Short mmCIF file of C-alpha atoms and ligand atoms in Angstrom, two decimals:
data_model
loop_
_atom_site.label_atom_id
_atom_site.label_comp_id
_atom_site.label_asym_id
_atom_site.label_seq_id
_atom_site.Cartn_x
_atom_site.Cartn_y
_atom_site.Cartn_z
CA MET C 1 27.97 -17.38 9.35
CA THR C 2 28.47 -20.34 7.36
CA LEU C 3 30.17 -23.40 8.13
CA ASP C 4 33.66 -22.25 7.16
CA ASN C 5 33.03 -18.34 8.47
CA ARG C 6 31.62 -16.84 5.70
CA PRO C 7 29.23 -13.97 6.77
CA VAL C 8 25.43 -14.80 5.23
CA TYR C 9 22.90 -11.84 4.71
CA THR C 10 19.31 -12.32 4.28
CA GLY C 11 16.75 -9.85 2.82
CA GLY C 12 13.97 -9.15 0.40
CA CYS C 13 10.98 -7.24 -0.82
CA GLN C 14 8.16 -5.78 1.71
CA CYS C 15 5.39 -8.18 0.55
CA GLY C 16 7.71 -11.07 0.92
CA ALA C 17 7.17 -12.84 -2.42
CA VAL C 18 11.40 -12.33 -3.10
CA ARG C 19 13.99 -13.24 -0.69
CA PHE C 20 17.25 -13.27 -1.27
CA ARG C 21 20.44 -14.57 0.59
CA VAL C 22 24.25 -13.34 0.48
CA GLU C 23 27.02 -15.79 1.05
CA GLY C 24 30.64 -14.06 1.95
CA ALA C 25 31.69 -10.52 2.06
CA LEU C 26 30.13 -7.66 0.68
CA GLY C 27 31.77 -4.94 -1.19
CA ARG C 28 31.41 -1.35 -0.37
CA ALA C 29 28.32 0.28 0.81
CA SER C 30 27.12 3.82 -0.52
CA ILE C 31 24.60 6.00 -1.15
CA CYS C 32 23.93 7.71 -4.62
CA HIS C 33 22.56 10.88 -5.38
CA CYS C 34 21.85 10.54 -8.94
CA ARG C 35 18.46 11.45 -10.58
CA MET C 36 18.37 7.66 -11.61
CA CYS C 37 18.60 6.47 -8.55
CA GLN C 38 16.06 8.90 -6.77
CA LYS C 39 13.40 7.98 -9.33
CA ALA C 40 14.35 4.32 -8.95
CA PHE C 41 13.94 3.98 -5.22
CA GLY C 42 11.38 6.85 -5.19
CA ALA C 43 13.65 8.64 -2.54
CA LEU C 44 16.02 11.26 -1.51
CA TYR C 45 19.20 9.11 -2.57
CA ALA C 46 19.35 5.28 -3.37
CA PRO C 47 21.46 2.96 -0.50
CA LEU C 48 23.23 0.09 -1.97
CA VAL C 49 25.94 -2.42 -1.06
CA SER C 50 28.26 -4.08 -3.71
CA VAL C 51 27.80 -7.56 -4.15
CA ASP C 52 31.22 -8.51 -5.41
CA ASP C 53 32.63 -11.59 -4.94
CA ALA C 54 29.88 -12.68 -2.42
CA GLU C 55 27.62 -15.19 -3.69
CA LEU C 56 24.00 -13.77 -4.25
CA THR C 57 21.01 -16.34 -4.52
CA TRP C 58 17.25 -15.54 -4.98
CA THR C 59 15.69 -17.77 -2.61
CA ARG C 60 11.98 -16.95 -2.81
CA GLY C 61 10.45 -15.76 -5.96
CA GLU C 62 12.43 -13.70 -9.08
CA ARG C 63 13.20 -9.77 -9.15
CA SER C 64 11.90 -8.00 -11.95
CA LEU C 65 13.92 -5.97 -13.95
CA PHE C 66 13.52 -2.45 -15.61
CA GLN C 67 16.36 -1.37 -18.07
CA SER C 68 16.97 2.27 -16.66
CA SER C 69 19.68 2.81 -19.33
CA ASN C 70 21.44 1.05 -22.05
CA HIS C 71 24.06 -0.17 -19.34
CA VAL C 72 21.87 -0.36 -16.21
CA ARG C 73 18.90 -2.71 -14.95
CA ARG C 74 16.98 -1.95 -12.02
CA GLY C 75 16.02 -5.09 -10.02
CA PHE C 76 12.42 -4.65 -7.90
CA CYS C 77 9.44 -6.93 -6.56
CA ALA C 78 6.75 -6.60 -9.14
CA ARG C 79 4.24 -7.55 -6.83
CA CYS C 80 4.96 -5.00 -3.96
CA GLY C 81 7.44 -2.43 -5.85
CA THR C 82 10.32 -2.98 -3.32
CA PRO C 83 13.58 -1.37 -5.06
CA LEU C 84 15.94 -4.44 -4.89
CA THR C 85 18.80 -4.09 -7.50
CA TYR C 86 21.21 -1.86 -9.17
CA GLU C 87 23.20 -4.19 -11.94
CA ASP C 88 25.34 -3.10 -14.64
CA PRO C 89 27.93 -5.20 -16.34
CA THR C 90 30.92 -5.09 -13.89
CA GLY C 91 28.49 -6.21 -11.04
CA SER C 92 25.57 -6.02 -9.15
CA ALA C 93 24.49 -3.99 -5.62
CA LEU C 94 21.72 -4.58 -3.38
CA ALA C 95 19.22 -1.81 -1.62
CA ILE C 96 20.43 -1.74 1.81
CA GLY C 97 16.94 -1.03 3.25
CA ALA C 98 15.95 -4.51 1.84
CA PHE C 99 18.40 -6.54 4.02
CA ASP C 100 16.85 -7.94 7.26
CA ASP C 101 19.71 -6.26 9.19
CA PRO C 102 20.64 -3.14 7.40
CA SER C 103 22.42 -1.76 10.49
CA GLU C 104 25.41 -3.38 10.00
CA LEU C 105 26.01 -2.15 6.16
CA ALA C 106 26.95 1.66 6.82
CA PRO C 107 27.53 3.33 3.71
CA VAL C 108 30.97 4.77 3.33
CA ILE C 109 31.28 6.97 0.28
CA GLN C 110 28.26 9.20 -1.43
CA PHE C 111 28.08 8.80 -5.37
CA GLY C 112 26.50 11.59 -7.99
CA VAL C 113 26.85 14.53 -5.67
CA GLU C 114 26.28 16.96 -8.24
CA ALA C 115 22.31 15.67 -8.22
CA LYS C 116 22.00 16.00 -4.36
CA LEU C 117 18.82 17.65 -3.36
CA PRO C 118 19.44 20.86 -1.67
CA TYR C 119 18.08 20.07 1.77
CA VAL C 120 19.59 16.73 2.22
CA ASP C 121 22.54 17.99 4.05
CA ARG C 122 19.93 19.57 6.74
CA MET C 123 17.80 16.71 7.68
CA PRO C 124 20.01 15.77 10.43
CA SER C 125 19.00 18.89 11.87
CA LEU C 126 15.14 18.27 11.61
CA PRO C 127 13.06 17.80 14.76
CA VAL C 128 12.83 14.31 15.86
CA ARG C 129 9.63 12.88 17.11
CA GLU C 130 9.25 8.98 18.01
CA THR C 131 6.37 7.06 16.41
CA LEU C 132 4.54 6.88 19.73
CA ALA C 133 5.12 10.34 20.82
CA ASP C 134 1.83 11.25 18.95
CA PRO C 135 -1.08 10.92 20.97
CA GLU C 136 -3.42 11.75 18.15
CA SER C 137 -1.76 8.66 16.27
CA ALA C 138 -2.11 6.44 19.17
CA GLY C 139 -5.32 4.69 18.44
CA PHE C 140 -4.38 4.34 14.56
CA LEU C 141 -0.90 2.82 15.45
CA ASN C 142 -2.32 0.49 18.35
CA SER C 143 -4.63 -1.09 15.99
CA MET C 144 -2.42 -1.56 13.10
CA VAL C 145 -1.68 -5.05 11.82
CA SER C 146 1.46 -5.29 9.72
CA TYR C 147 1.06 -7.05 6.54
CA GLN C 148 4.92 -6.58 5.95
CA HIS C 149 7.06 -9.71 5.75
CA PRO C 150 9.24 -10.12 8.94
CA ASP C 151 12.85 -9.40 8.82
CA HIS C 152 13.96 -13.19 8.60
CA ASP C 153 13.44 -16.06 6.01
CA THR C 154 9.93 -18.09 6.86
CA ASP C 155 7.77 -20.96 5.26
CA ASP C 156 4.89 -18.33 4.98
CA THR C 157 3.73 -18.39 1.19
CA ASP C 158 0.72 -16.33 2.26
CA PHE C 159 2.65 -13.00 1.19
CA ALA C 160 -0.67 -11.90 -0.51
CA LYS C 161 -2.89 -10.46 2.19
CA GLY C 162 -1.67 -6.84 1.53
CA PHE C 163 -2.98 -7.08 -1.85
CA SER C 164 -6.25 -5.39 -2.73
CA ALA C 165 -8.09 -6.83 -5.86
ZN1 ZN D 1 7.29 -7.96 -2.68
ZN1 ZN D 2 22.63 6.48 -8.79
#
């Protein structure tokens, strides 16, 4: 919260080269099943929240933009590839997974359902496993060192450690 009680959200890409801050109430959160969003996110569907009248600031680095159609641009981190925005002439939306705390941004509507992949509705019934439940991967996981930027703003500018030459 800001001093005048406006909500504040922060987030950014996986490597930390691009960070954003939003002040004020965000708009509607959604998922989009359209083929463009599948491609842009490399995912089964795109989770997005509208910026609406909130104030979006890029606090570190700049998003890169790909014009995916005559009307729409897609923002992403050019260094690590994390999808960050959907932007059209009526406004912008931010990728929910890029927020430092995506848990409070629950989608309330689905778009593009004519392109929904046929197995998406069956996903909640899939078998479930916790990450540490597989003993064969315990050594791998215990020795893992994350190069992902933490889920909060930092002064760390050493976000190049995950990149190879
Ligand atoms: Zn990045
Ligand atoms: Zn879409």
